[in-house]
Tab-separated table of C-alpha atoms in Angstrom:
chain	number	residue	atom	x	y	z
A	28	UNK	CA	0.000	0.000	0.000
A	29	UNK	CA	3.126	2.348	1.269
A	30	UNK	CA	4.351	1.548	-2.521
A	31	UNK	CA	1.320	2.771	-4.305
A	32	UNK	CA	1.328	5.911	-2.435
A	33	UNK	CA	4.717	6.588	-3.123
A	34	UNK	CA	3.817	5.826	-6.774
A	35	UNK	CA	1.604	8.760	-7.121
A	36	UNK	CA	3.567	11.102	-5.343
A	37	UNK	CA	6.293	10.429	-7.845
A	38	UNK	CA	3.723	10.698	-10.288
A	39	UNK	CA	1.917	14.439	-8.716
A	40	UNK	CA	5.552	15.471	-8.001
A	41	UNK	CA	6.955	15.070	-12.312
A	42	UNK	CA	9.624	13.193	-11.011
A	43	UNK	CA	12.476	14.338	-13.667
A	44	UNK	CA	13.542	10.414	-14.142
A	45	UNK	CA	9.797	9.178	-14.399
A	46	UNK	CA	8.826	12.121	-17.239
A	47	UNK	CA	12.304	11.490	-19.282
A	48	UNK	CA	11.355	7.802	-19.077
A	49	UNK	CA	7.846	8.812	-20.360
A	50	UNK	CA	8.837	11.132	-22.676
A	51	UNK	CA	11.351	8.541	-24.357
A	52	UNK	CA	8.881	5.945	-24.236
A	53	UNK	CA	6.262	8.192	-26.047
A	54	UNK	CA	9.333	9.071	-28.601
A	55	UNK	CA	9.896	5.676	-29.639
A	56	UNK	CA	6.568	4.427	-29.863
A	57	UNK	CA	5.277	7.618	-31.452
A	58	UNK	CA	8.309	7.525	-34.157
A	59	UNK	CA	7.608	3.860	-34.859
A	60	UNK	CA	3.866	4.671	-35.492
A	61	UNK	CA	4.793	7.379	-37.905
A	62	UNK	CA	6.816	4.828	-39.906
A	63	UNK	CA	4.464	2.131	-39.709
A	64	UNK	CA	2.349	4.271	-40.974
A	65	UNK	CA	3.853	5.855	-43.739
A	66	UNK	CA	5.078	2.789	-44.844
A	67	UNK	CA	1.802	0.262	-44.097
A	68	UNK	CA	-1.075	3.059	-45.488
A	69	UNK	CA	-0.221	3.387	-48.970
A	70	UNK	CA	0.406	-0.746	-48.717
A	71	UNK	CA	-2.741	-1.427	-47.374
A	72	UNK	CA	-4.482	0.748	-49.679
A	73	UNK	CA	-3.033	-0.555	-52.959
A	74	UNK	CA	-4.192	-4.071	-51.703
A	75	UNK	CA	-7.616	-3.168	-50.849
A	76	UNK	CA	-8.104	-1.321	-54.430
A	77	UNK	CA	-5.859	-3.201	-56.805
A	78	UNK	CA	-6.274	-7.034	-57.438
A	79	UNK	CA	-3.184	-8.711	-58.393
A	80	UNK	CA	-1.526	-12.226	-58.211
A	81	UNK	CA	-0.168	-13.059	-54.844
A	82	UNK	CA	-2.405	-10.703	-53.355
A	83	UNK	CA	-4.421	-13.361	-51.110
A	84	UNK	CA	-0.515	-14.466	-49.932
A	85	UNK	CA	0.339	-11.423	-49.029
A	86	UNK	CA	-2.853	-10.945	-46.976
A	87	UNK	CA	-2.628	-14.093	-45.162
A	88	UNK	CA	1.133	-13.353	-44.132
A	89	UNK	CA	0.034	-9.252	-42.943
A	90	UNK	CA	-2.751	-11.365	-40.969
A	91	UNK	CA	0.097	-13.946	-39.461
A	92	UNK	CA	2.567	-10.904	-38.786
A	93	UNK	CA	-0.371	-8.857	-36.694
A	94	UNK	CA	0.518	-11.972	-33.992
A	95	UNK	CA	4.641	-11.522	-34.250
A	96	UNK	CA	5.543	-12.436	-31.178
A	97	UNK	CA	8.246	-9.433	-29.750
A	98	UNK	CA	10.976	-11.773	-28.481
A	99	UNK	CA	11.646	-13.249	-32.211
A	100	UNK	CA	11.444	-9.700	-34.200
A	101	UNK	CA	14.313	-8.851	-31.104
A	102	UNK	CA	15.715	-11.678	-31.593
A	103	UNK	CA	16.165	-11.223	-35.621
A	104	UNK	CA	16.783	-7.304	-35.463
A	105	UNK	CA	19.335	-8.291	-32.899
A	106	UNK	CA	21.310	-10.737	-35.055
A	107	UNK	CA	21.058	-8.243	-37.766
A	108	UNK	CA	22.171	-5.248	-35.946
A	109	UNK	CA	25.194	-6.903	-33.806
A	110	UNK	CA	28.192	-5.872	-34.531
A	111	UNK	CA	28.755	-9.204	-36.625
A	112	UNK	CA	25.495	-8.698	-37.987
A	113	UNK	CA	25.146	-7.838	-41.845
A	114	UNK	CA	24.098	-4.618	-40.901
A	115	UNK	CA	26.267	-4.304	-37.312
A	116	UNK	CA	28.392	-1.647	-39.525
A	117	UNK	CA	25.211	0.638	-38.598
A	118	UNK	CA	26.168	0.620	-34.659
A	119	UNK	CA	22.189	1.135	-34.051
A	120	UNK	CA	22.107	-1.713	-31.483
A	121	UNK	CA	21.426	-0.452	-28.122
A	122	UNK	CA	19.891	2.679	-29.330
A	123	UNK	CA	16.585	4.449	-29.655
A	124	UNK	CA	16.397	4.262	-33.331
A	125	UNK	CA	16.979	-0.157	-33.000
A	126	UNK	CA	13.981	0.512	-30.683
A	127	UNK	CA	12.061	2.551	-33.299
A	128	UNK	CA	12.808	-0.011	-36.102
A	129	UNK	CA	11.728	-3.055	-33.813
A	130	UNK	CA	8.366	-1.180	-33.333
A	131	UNK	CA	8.185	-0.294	-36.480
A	132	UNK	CA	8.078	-3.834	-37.529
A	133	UNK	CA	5.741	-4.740	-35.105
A	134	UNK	CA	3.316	-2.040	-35.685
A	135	UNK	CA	3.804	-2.328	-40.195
A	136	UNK	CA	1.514	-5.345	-40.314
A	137	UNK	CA	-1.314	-3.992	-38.433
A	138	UNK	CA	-1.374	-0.365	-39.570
A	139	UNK	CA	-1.593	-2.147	-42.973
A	140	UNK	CA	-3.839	-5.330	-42.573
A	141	UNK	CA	-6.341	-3.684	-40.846
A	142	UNK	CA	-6.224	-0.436	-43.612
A	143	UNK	CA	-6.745	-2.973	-46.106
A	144	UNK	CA	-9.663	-4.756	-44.436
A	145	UNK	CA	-11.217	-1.006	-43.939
A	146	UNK	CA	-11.036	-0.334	-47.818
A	147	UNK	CA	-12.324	-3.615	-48.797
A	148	UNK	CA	-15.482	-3.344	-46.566
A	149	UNK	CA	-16.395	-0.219	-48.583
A	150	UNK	CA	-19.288	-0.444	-50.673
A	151	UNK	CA	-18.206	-0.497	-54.207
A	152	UNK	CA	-20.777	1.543	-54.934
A	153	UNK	CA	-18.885	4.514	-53.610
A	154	UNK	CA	-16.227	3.914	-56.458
A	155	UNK	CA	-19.053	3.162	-58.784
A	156	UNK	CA	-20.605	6.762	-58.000
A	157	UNK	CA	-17.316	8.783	-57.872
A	158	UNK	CA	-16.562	7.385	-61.521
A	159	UNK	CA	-20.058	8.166	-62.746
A	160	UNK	CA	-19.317	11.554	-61.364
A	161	UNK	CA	-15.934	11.902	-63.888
A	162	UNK	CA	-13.627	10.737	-61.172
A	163	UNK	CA	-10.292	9.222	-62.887
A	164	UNK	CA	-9.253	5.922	-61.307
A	165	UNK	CA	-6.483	7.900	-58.757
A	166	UNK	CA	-9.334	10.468	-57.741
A	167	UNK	CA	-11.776	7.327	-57.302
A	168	UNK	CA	-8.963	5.779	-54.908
A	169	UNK	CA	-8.643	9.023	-52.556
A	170	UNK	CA	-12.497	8.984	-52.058
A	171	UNK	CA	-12.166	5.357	-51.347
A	172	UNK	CA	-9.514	5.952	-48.715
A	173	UNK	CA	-11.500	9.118	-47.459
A	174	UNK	CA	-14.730	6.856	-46.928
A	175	UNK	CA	-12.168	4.217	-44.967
A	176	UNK	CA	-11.035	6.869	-42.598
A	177	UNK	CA	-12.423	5.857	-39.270
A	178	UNK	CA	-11.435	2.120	-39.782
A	179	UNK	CA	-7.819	3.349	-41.134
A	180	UNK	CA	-7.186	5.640	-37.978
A	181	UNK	CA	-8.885	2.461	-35.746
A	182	UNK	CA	-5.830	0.692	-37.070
A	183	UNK	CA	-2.960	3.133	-36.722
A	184	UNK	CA	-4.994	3.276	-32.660
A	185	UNK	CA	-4.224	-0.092	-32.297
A	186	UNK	CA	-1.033	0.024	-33.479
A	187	UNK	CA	-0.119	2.608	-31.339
A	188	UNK	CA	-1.056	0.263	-28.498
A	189	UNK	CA	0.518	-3.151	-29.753
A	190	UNK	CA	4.085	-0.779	-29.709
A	191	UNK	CA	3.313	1.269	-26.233
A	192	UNK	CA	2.700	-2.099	-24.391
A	193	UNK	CA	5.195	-4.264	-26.007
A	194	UNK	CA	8.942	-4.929	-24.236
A	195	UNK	CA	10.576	-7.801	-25.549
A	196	UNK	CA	11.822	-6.713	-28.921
A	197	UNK	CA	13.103	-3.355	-27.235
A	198	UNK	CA	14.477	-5.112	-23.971
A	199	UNK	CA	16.743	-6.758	-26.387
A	200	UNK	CA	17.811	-4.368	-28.884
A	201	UNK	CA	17.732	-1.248	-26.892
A	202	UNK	CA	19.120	-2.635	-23.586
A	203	UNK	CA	17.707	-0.814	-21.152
A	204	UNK	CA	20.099	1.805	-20.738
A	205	UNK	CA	19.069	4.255	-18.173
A	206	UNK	CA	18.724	7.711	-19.337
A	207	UNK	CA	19.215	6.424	-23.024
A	208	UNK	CA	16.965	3.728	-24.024
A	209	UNK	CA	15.246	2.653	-20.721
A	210	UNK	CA	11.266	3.350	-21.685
A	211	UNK	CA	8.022	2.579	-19.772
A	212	UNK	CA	7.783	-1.086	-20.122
A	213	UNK	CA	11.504	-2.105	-19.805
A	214	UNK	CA	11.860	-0.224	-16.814
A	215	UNK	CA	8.680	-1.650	-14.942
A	216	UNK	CA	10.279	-4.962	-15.483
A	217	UNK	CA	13.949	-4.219	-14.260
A	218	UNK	CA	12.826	-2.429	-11.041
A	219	UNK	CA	10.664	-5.426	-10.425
A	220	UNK	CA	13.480	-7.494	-10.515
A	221	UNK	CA	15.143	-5.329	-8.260
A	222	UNK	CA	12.096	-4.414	-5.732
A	223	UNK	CA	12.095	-0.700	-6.346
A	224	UNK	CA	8.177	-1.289	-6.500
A	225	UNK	CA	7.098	2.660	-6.208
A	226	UNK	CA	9.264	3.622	-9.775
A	227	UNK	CA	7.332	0.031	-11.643
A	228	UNK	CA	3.809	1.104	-9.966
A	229	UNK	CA	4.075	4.338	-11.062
A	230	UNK	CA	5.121	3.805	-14.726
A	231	UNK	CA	2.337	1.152	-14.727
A	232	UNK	CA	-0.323	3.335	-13.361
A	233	UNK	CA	0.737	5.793	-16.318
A	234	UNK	CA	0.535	2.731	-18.794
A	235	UNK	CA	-2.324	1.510	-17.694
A	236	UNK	CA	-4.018	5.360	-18.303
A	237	UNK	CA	-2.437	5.740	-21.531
A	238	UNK	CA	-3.872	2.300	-22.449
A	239	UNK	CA	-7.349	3.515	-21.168
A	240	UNK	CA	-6.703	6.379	-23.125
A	241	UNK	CA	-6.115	5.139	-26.505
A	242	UNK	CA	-8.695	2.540	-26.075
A	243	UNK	CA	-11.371	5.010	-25.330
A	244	UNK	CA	-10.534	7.378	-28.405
A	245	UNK	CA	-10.353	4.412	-30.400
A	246	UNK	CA	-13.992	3.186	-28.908
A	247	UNK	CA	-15.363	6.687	-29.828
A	248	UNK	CA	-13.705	5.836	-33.287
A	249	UNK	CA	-15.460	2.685	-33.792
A	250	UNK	CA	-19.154	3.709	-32.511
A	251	UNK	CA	-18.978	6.974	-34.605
A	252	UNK	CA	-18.109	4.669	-37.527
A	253	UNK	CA	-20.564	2.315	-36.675
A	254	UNK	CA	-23.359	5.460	-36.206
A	255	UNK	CA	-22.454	6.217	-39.726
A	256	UNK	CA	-22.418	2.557	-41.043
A	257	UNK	CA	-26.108	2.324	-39.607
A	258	UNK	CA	-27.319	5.392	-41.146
B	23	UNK	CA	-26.141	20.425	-81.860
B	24	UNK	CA	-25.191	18.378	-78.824
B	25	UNK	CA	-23.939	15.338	-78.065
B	26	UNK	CA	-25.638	12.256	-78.943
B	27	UNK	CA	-25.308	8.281	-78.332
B	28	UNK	CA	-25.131	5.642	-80.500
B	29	UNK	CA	-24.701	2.072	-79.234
B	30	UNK	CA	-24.539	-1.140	-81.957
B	31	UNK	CA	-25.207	-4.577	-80.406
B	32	UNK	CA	-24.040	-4.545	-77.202
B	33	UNK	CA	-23.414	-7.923	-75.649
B	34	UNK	CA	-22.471	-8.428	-72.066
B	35	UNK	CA	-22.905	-11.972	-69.477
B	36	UNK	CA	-22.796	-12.157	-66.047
B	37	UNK	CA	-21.449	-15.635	-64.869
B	38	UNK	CA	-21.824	-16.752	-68.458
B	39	UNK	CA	-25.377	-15.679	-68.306
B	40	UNK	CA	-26.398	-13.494	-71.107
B	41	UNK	CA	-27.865	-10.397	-69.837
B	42	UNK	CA	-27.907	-8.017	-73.588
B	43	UNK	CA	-28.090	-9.879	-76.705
B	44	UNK	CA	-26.932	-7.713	-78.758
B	45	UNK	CA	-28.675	-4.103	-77.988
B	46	UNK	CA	-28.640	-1.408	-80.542
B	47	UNK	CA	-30.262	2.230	-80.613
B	48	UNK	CA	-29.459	5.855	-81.192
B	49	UNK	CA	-30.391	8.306	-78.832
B	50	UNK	CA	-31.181	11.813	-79.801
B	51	UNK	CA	-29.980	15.300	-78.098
B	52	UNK	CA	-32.341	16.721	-75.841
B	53	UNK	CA	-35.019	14.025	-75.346
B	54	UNK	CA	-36.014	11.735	-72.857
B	55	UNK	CA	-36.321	8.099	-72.893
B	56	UNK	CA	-36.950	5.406	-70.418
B	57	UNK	CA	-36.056	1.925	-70.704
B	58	UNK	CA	-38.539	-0.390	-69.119
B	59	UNK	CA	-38.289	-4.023	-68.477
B	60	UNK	CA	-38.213	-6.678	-65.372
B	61	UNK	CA	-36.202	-7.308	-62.727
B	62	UNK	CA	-32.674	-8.331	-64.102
B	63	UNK	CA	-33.858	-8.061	-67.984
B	64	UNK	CA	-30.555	-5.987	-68.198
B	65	UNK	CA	-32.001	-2.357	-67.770
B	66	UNK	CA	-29.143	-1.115	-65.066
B	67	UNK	CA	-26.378	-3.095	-67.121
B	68	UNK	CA	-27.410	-1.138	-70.104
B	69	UNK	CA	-27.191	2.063	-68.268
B	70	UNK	CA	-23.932	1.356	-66.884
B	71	UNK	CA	-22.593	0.976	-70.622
B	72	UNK	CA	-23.696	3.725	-72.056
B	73	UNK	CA	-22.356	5.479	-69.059
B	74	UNK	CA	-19.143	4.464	-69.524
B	75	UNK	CA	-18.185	2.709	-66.244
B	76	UNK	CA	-18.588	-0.680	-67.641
B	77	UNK	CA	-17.358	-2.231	-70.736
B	78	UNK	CA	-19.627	-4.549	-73.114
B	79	UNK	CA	-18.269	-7.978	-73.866
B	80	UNK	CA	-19.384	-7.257	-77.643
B	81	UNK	CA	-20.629	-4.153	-79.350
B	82	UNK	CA	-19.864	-0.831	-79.126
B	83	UNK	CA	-21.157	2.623	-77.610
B	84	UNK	CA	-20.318	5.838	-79.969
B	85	UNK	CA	-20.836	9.285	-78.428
B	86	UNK	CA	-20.758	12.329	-81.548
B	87	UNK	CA	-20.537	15.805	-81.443
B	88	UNK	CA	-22.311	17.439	-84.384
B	89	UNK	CA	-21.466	14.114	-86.643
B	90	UNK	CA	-18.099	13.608	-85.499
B	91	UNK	CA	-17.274	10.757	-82.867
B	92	UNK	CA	-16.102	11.866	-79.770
B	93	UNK	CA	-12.896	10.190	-78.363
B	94	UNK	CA	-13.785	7.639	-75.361
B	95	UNK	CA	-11.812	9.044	-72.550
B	96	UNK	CA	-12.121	10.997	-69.002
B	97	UNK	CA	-13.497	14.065	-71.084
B	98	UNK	CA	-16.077	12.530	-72.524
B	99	UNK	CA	-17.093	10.216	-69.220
B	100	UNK	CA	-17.387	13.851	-67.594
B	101	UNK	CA	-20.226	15.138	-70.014
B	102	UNK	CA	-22.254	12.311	-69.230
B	103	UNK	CA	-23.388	11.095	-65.673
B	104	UNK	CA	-25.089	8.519	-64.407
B	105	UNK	CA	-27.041	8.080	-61.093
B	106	UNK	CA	-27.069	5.170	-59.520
B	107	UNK	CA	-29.997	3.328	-57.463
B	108	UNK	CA	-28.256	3.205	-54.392
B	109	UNK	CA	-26.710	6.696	-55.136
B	110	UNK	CA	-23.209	5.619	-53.077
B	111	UNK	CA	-23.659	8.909	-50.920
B	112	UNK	CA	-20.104	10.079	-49.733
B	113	UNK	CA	-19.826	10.038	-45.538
B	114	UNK	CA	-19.759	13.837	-45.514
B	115	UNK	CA	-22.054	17.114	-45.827
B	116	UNK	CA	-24.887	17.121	-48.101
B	117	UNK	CA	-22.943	20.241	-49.941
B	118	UNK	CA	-19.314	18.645	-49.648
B	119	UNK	CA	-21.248	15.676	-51.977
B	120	UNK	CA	-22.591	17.940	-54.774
B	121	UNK	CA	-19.015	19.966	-54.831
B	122	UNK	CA	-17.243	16.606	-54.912
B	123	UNK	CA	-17.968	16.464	-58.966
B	124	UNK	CA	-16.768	19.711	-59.333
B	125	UNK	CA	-13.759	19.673	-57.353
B	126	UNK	CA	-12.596	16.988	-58.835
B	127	UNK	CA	-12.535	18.879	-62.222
B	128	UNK	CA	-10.460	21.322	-60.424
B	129	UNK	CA	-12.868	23.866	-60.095
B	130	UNK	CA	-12.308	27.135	-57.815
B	131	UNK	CA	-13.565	26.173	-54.129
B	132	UNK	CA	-15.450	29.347	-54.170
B	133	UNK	CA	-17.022	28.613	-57.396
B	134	UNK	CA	-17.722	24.752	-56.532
B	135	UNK	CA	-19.631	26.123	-53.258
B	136	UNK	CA	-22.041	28.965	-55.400
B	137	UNK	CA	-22.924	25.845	-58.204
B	138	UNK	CA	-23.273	23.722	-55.523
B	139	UNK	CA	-25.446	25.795	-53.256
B	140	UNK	CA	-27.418	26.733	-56.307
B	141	UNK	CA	-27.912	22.596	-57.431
B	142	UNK	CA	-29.429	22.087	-53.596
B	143	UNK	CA	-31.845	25.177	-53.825
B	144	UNK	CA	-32.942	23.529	-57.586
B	145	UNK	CA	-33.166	19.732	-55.730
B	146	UNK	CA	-35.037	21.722	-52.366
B	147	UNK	CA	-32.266	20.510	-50.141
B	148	UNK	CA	-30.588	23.957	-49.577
B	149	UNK	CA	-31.323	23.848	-45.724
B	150	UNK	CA	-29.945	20.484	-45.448
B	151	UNK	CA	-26.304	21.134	-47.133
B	152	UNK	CA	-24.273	21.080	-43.813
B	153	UNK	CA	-26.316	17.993	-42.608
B	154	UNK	CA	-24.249	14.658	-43.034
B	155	UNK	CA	-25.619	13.052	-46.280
B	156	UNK	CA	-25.844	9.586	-44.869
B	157	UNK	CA	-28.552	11.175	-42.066
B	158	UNK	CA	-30.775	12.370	-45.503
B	159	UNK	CA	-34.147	10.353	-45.409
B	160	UNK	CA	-34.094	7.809	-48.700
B	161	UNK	CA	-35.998	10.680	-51.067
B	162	UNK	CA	-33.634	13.396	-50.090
B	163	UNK	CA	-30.441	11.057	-50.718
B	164	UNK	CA	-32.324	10.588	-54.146
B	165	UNK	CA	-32.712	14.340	-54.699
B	166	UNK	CA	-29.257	14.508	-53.476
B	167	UNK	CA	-27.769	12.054	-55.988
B	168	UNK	CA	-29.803	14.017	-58.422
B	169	UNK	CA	-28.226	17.536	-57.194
B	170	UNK	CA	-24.627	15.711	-57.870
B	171	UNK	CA	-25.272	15.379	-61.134
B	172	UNK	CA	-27.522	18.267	-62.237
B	173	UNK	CA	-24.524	20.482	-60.712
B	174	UNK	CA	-21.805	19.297	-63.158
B	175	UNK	CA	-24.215	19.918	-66.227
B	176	UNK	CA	-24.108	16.564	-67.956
B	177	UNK	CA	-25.473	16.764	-71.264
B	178	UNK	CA	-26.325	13.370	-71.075
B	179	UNK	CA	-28.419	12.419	-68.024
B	180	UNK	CA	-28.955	8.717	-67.165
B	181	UNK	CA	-31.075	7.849	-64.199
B	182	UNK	CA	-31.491	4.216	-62.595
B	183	UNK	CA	-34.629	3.678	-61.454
B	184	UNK	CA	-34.919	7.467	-59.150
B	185	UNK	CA	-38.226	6.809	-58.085
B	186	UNK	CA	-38.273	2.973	-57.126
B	187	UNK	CA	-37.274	3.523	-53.111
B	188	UNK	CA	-38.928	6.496	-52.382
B	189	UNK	CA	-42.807	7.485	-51.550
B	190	UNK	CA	-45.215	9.406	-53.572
B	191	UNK	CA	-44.118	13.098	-53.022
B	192	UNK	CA	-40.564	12.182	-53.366
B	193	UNK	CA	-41.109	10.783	-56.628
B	194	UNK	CA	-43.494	14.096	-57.598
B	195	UNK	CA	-40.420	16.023	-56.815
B	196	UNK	CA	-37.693	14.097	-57.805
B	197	UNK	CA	-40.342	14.001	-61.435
B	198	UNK	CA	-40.609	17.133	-61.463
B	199	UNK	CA	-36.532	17.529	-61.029
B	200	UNK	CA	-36.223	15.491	-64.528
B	201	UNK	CA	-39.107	17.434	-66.264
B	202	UNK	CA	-37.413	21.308	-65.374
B	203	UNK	CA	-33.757	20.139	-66.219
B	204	UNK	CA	-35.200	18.923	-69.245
B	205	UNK	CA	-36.749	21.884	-69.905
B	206	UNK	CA	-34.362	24.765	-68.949
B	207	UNK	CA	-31.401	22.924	-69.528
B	208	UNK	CA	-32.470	20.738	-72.428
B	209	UNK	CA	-30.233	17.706	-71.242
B	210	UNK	CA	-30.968	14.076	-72.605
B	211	UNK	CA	-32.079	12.215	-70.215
B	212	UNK	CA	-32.204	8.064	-70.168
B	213	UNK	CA	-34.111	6.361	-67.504
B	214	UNK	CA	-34.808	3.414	-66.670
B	215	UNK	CA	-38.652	2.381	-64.604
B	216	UNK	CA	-40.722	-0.315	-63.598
B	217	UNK	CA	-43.600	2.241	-63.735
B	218	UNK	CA	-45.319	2.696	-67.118
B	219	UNK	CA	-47.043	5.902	-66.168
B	220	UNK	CA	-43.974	7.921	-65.323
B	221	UNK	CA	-42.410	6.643	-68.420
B	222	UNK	CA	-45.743	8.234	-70.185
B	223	UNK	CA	-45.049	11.457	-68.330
B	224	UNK	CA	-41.534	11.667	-68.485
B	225	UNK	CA	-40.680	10.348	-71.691
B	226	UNK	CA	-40.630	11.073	-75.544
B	227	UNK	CA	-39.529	7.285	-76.738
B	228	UNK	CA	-40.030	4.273	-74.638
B	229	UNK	CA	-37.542	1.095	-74.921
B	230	UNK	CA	-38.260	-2.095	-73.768
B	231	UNK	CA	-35.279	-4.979	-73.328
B	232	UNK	CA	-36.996	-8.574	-73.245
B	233	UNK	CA	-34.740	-11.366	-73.470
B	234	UNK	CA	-31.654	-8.958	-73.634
B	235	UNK	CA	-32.589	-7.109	-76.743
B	236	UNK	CA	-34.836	-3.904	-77.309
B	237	UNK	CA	-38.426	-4.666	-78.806
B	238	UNK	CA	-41.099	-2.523	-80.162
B	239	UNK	CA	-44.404	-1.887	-78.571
């Protein structure tokens, strides 16, 4: 109980270690989202409007890859980053940006499985009526992806929580180095291990709020797209 | 002169189901037709041809401009529209759908909003243009899909079934739509009906497509 109260005063007081480990937590996360999403929109979009060969495939592996368990993409980004790694020359292990790329990875096949899945469930009608309306096939697209836009942001959402909550690909190719690339989650589980209980509670509570946070906007997301669905 | 359509038997098959066996008419500038025929005879298919946002498995659909063919390509699919039965009503304000044709032809915002405004007041859905689209009840979305078109001045109309969701004073007004931009604007318009009294009203030339080609009556 001591512990918990202790948490929140380190929380009320903006304990300078707690916010840095925040803020760098936030930084990652928010980084690897950008990628992800950069990368896994325009992706996802081309296979919900184009139909090509090996476009089921592809689908079906995005769908396997939403389930990547952290530990292996850490374990692979680790073997490729080491310094006898192909790409060790890079000296990114153990820092922020090895973190970014491991989220990245984790986040790419949801940002773009679940953008795909929002374009296919749009009526087809809608690119029926854009064309009848002298759209060209590009313009036809962009309405497409406009009409998607509460399932696409729903993804990136979810995304954004897969990476915020996740530890084990970051744990190993970021290291937990304190001040440098210690974050939320890799820090609740080190002072754990060590019984410094108030620092872990804390960072959880904040967790836990951005969690409730990020599932709420992405609730009020889902019902306004559902509102307009039943229309 | 205006533009005019010529289609020469048109074939198409769903499924390897013949739907048009061979179709062929020529349409004149300014009048209005309606195509009548039942459920799945081929009516919307035919529509969708001549409209240019589906291709015939056989045939072919000529537009001209005073005798000369016009060139099948995004310039010509934007002086003919087509509205569709279940409209496809973008998830945004009643206005932002009617500027949507004209934005996309790079028109001046300014300018898109004025045409736009003015399409609603001629559909009666001026007071509704910053109400979400998708909240319109089914005859307003129908006067709506109407506006969409009417606003980008199509010379060539073509309408899939606009009255066959909507009640009675919908369909007077939505009718009564056709009749004025027939009148002041002196567009050809194609329909297609079930009902053979609003093809009497609304139309010069009535078509009929039994067994996938047109027959007299």
């Amino acid at each position: 109980m001591n512990e918990i109260v202790k948490a929140f005063i380190l929380i009320f007081s903006l304990d300078k270690e707690l916010m840095g480990i925040i803020f760098l937590s936030l930084k990652v996360s928010g980084l690897a989202l950008a990628a992800a999403t950069v990368i896994g929109l325009p992706i996802g979009a081309f296979l919900g409007l184009k139909r090509f060969p090996l476009r089921r495939i592809i689908i079906i592996i995005l769908n396997t890859f939403m389930g990547l368990p952290p530990v292996v993409v850490g374990l692979f980004l680790y073997l490729l980053l080491s310094r006898s790694g192909p790409l060790g020359f890079m000296g990114l292990l153990y820092s922020p940006s090895a973190m970014v790329i491991a989220q990245t990875i984790l986040a790419f096949p949801i940002v773009t499985s679940l953008c795909h899945s929002a374009i296919v469930n749009i009526n087809p009608i809608i690119k029926q009526a854009s064309m009848t309306l002298g759209a060209t096939s590009a313009q036809a697209a962009v309405t497409i992806i406009k009409e998607a836009r509460y399932g696409i942001m729903s993804g990136i959402i979810a995304a954004f929580g897969r990476v915020m909550a996740e530890v084990g690909a970051i744990l190993i190719v970021g290291g937990n180095i304190a001040g440098y690339t210690r974050v939320m989650t890799t820090t609740i589980a080190l002072e754990t291990d060590k019984g410094n209980f108030e620092l872990a509670l804390a960072l959880g509570i904040i967790l836990l709020t951005i969690s409730l946070f990020i599932n709420l906007f992405l609730h009020l997301i889902q019902q306004r797209g559902i509102i307009q669905a039943n229309i | 002169m205006s533009l005019t359509l010529t289609v020469s038997d048109i074939w198409k098959s769903y499924k390897g189901i013949p739907v048009l066996k061979g179709c062929s008419f020529s349409f004149d500038a300014g009048a209005t037709y309606a195509v009548m025929g039942a459920n799945g005879s081929g009516k919307s298919t035919f529509l969708r041809i001549c409209a240019l946002i589906e291709n015939p498995a056989k045939g072919e659909v000529h537009y001209f401009y005073n005798s000369s063919a016009v060139k099948n390509d995004i310039e010509l699919r934007r002086r003919v529209t087509l509205v569709l039965p279940g409209i496809g009503i973008f998830n945004t304000t009643a206005l932002s759908n009617v500027t949507y044709g004209l934005k996309i032809r790079g028109i001046k915002k300014s300018e898109a909003i004025k045409r736009a405004s003015e399409a609603l007041e001629f559909v009666g859905l001026f007071q509704k243009r910053n109400q979400n689209a998708l909240t319109l009840s089914s005859g307003e979305a129908q006067r709506l899909g109407i506006a969409r078109a009417v606003v980008i001045e199509p010379e060539i109309l073509f309408l899939d079934e606009p009255t066959s969701s909507i009640d009675e004073k919908n369909t007077e007004i939505v009718e009564d739509i056709i009749f004025k931009m027939k009148q002041q604007r002196g567009t050809t318009i194609i329909l297609t009906t079930h009902d053979n009294s609003q093809a009497e009203r609304l139309a010069e030339k009535t078509l009929f497509i039994r067994e996938g080609c047109f027959i007299s009556r």
